Every structure is written in C-alpha cells, then in structure tokens.
mmCIF file of C-alpha atoms in Angstrom:
data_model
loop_
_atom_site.group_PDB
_atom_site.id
_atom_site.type_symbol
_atom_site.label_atom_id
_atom_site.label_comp_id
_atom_site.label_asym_id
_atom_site.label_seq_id
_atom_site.Cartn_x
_atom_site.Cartn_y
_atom_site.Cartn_z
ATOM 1 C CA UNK A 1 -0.427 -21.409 12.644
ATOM 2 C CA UNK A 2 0.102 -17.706 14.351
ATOM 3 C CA UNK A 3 2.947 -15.699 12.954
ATOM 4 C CA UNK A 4 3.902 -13.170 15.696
ATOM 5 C CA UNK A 5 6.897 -11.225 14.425
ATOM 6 C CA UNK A 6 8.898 -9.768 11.353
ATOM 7 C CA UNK A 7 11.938 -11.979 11.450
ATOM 8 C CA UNK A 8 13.714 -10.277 8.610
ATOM 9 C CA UNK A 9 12.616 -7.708 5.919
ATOM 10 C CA UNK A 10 13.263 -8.245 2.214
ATOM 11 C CA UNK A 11 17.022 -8.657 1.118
ATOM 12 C CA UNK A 12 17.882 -9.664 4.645
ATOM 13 C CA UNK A 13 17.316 -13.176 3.935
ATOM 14 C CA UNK A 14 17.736 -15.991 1.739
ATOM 15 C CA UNK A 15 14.933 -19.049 1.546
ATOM 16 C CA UNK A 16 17.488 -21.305 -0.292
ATOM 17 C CA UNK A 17 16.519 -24.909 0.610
ATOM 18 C CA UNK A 18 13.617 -23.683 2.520
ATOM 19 C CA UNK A 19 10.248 -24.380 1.908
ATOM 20 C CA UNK A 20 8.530 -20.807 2.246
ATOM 21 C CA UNK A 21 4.833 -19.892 1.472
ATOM 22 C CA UNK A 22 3.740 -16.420 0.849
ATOM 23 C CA UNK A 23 0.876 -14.547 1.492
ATOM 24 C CA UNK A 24 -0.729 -11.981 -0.447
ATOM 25 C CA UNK A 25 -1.868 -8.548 1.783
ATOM 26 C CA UNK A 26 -3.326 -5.174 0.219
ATOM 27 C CA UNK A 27 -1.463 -2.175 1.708
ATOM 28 C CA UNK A 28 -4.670 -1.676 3.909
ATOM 29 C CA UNK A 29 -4.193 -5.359 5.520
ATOM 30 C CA UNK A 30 -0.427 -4.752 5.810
ATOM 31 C CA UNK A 31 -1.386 -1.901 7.902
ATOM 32 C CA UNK A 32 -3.065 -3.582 10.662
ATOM 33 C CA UNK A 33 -1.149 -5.942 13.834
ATOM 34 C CA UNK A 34 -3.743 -8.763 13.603
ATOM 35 C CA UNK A 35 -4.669 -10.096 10.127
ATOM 36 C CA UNK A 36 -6.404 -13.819 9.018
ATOM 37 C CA UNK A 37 -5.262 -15.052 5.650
ATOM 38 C CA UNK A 38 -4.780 -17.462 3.347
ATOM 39 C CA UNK A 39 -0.929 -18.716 2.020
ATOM 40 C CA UNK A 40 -0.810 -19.723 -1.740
ATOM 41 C CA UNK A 41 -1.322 -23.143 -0.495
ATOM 42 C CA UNK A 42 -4.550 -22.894 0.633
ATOM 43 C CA UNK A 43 -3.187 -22.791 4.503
ATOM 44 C CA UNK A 44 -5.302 -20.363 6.915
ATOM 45 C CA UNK A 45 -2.588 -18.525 9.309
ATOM 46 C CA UNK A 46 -2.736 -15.846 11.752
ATOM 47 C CA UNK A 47 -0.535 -13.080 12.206
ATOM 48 C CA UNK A 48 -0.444 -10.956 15.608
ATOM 49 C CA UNK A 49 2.517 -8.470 15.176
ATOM 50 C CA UNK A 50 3.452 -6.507 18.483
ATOM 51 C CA UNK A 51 2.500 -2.505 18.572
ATOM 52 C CA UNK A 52 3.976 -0.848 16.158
ATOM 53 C CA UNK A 53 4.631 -3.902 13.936
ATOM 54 C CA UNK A 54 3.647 -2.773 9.946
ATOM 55 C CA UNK A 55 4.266 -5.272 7.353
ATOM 56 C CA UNK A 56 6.097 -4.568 3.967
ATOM 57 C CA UNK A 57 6.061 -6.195 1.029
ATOM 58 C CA UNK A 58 9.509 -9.366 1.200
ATOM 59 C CA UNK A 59 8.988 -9.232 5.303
ATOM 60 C CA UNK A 60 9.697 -12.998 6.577
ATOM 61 C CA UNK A 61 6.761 -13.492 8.995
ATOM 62 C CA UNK A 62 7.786 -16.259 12.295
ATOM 63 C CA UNK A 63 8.480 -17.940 14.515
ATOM 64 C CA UNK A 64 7.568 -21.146 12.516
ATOM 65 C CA UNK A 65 7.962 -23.569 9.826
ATOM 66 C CA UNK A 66 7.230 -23.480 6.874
ATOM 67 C CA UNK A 67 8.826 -19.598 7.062
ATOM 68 C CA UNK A 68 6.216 -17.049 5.356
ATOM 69 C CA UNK A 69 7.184 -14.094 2.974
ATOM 70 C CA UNK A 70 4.289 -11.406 2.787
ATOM 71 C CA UNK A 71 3.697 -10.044 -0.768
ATOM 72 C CA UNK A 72 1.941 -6.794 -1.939
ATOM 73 C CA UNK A 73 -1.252 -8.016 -3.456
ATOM 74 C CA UNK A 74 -2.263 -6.270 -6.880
ATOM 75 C CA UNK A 75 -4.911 -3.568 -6.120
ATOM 76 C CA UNK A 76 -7.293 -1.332 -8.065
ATOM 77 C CA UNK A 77 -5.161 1.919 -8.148
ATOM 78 C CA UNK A 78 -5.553 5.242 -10.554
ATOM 79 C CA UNK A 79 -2.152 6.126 -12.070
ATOM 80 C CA UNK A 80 -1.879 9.997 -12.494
ATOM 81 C CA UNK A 81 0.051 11.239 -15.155
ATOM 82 C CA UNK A 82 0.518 15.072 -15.108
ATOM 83 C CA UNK A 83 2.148 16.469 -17.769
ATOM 84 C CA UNK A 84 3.151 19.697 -16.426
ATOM 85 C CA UNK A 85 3.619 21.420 -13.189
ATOM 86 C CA UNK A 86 0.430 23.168 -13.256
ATOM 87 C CA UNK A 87 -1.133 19.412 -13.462
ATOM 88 C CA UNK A 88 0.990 18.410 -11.099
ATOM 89 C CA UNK A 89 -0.026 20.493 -8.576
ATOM 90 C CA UNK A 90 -3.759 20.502 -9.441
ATOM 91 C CA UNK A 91 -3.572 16.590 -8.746
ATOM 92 C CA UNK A 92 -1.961 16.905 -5.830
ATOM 93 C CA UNK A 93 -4.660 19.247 -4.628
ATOM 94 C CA UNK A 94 -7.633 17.329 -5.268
ATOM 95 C CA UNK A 95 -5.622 14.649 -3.549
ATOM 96 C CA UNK A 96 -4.805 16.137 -0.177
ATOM 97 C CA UNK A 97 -8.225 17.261 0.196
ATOM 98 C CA UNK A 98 -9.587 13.979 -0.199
ATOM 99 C CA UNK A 99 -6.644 12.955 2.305
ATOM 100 C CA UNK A 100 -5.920 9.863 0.354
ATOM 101 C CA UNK A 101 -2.352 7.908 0.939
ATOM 102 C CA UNK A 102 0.026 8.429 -2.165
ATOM 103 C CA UNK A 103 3.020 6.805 -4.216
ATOM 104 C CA UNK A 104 4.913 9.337 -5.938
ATOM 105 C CA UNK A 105 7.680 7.958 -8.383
ATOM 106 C CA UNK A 106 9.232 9.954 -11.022
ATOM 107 C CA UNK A 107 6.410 9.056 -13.548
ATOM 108 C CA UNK A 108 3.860 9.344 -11.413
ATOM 109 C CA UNK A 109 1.164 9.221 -8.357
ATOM 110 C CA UNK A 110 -0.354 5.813 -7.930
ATOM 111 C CA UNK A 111 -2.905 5.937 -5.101
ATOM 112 C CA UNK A 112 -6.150 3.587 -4.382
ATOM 113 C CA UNK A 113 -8.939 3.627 -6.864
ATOM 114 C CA UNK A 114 -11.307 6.206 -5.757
ATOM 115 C CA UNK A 115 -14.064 7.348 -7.570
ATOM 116 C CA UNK A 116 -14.813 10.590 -6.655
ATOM 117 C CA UNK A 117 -10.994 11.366 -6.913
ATOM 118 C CA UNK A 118 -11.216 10.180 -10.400
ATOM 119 C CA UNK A 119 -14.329 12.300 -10.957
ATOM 120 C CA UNK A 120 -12.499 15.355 -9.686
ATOM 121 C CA UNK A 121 -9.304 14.633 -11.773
ATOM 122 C CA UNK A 122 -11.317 14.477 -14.922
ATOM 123 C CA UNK A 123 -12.790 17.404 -14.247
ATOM 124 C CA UNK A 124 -9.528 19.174 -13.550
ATOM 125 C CA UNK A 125 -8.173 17.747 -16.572
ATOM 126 C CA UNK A 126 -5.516 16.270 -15.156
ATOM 127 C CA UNK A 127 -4.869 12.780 -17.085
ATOM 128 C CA UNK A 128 -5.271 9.203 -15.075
ATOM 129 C CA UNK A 129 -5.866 5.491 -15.780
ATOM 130 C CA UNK A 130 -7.222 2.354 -13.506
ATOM 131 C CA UNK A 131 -4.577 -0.156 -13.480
ATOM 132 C CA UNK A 132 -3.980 -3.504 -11.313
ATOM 133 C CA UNK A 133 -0.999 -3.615 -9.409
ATOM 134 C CA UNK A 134 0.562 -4.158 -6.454
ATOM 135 C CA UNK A 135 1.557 -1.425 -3.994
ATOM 136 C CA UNK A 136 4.935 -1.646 -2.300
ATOM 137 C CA UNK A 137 6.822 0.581 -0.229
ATOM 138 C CA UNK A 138 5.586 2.888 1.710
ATOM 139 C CA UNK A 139 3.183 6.077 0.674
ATOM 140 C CA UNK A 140 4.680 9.715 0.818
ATOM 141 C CA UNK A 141 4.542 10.869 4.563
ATOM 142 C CA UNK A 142 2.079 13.341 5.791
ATOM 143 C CA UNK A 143 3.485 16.666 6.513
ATOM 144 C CA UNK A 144 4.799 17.510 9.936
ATOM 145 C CA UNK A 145 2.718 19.813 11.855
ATOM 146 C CA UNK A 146 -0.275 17.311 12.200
ATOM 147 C CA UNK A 147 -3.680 17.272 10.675
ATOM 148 C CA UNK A 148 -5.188 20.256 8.928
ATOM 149 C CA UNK A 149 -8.758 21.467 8.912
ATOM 150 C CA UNK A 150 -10.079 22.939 5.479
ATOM 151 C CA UNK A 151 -11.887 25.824 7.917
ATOM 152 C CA UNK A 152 -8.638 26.984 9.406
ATOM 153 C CA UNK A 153 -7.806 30.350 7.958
#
C-alpha cells in the first residue's frame, strides 16, 4: 500500500475503534519524501509525501485503511551532559564544527552517535554517554545567515 500524505499530526487525532499500524522511522528516514518500510505487522508500505512533506514522530500517514501512525525509532545517540557553561560551550563547539543536527533540552544535547564527536568530547573533557532512544521533535535550527566556511575570516 502507498501512503501519500500527512493526514493529521500527533494530538490531532484519535484512532479509537480504528485499527492503526505504526511504523518505526529514524530521524534520517523521516527526513526523506519517499521511504519503503515495514509496519509492526510485518506489512511492506510505501510512502511518497509531496515536496516539502517531513514526517514527525504521531503523524497519521493516508489515504488508506488500515490508517498508519509513524513512530521515532530508538537510535544510537551520545547524551552530553555539561556541567558548566564553559562545558557547555566547548560541546557545542566541537559540535558545530562537525555540523552535526542537535536536541537541546534543559538537561542536555542528544545528537547521533558519532565517533569522532565522542573522541573530541573526551578529549575536551566534556562528559557524554551512548544511550538508545528515540529522537522526536525536531533538532535546534541552523542559524540564519546560511552556511559557514571554517576559512572565512
């Protein structure tokens, strides 16, 4: 079955009496229009969003029957803890050069497992862990202005 558009997003709906599957995407799959997967039911279904179309974690995927609900898969992420500003910011720096999408909550920065950010926060001393989970929500936007180069004074 093709699913071809985001009929409602999460808390916009309610699936009571309906038979829903759901569908498991990392935050990289969500980020594409065309995407092949597998529901928890062992159906294969397609999904061909229109330009522009991003997928978020609760979206109900249709036209069709049975409806299906995308979820935010769990992921390898690194969890960075800083415990001060100076941290903090040292993080963030080894993070924007490696131009990697982040999560910022009060706690924390959650952001993909990558293993020569890792490397580089250990060496800054800045404290981290590998966890599993999923990633919802979007990631902090890039700056405006557009796209920096490291060689620009």
């Amino acid at each position: 079955m093709l699913y071809t558009a985001i009929v409602a997003r999460r808390g916009q709906y309610d699936l009571a009496g309906r038979d829903a599957e759901f569908v498991e995407l990392t935050w990289q799959q969500r980020q594409k229009r065309r995407i092949r997967a597998v529901t928890d039911r062992g159906r294969e279904v397609g999904i061909l969003l229109p330009e522009g179309g991003l997928l978020q974690d609760g979206d109900l995927l249709g036209p069709g029957d049975p409806p299906l609900v995308v979820r935010a898969a769990p992921e390898l992420v690194l969890v960075i803890w800083p415990r001060s500003r100076e941290e903090m910011g040292r993080g963030a720096h080894q993070i924007g050069n490696r131009h990697i999408q982040a999560w910022i909550t009060e706690e924390a920065i959650v952001v993909l497992d990558d293993s020569v950010l890792s490397q580089q926060l250990q060496a800054a001393g800045v404290p981290y862990r590998r966890e599993v989970r999923p990633l919802a929500g979007s990631p902090v936007p890039p700056p405006a202005g557009g796209h920096h180069h490291h060689d620009d004074p």
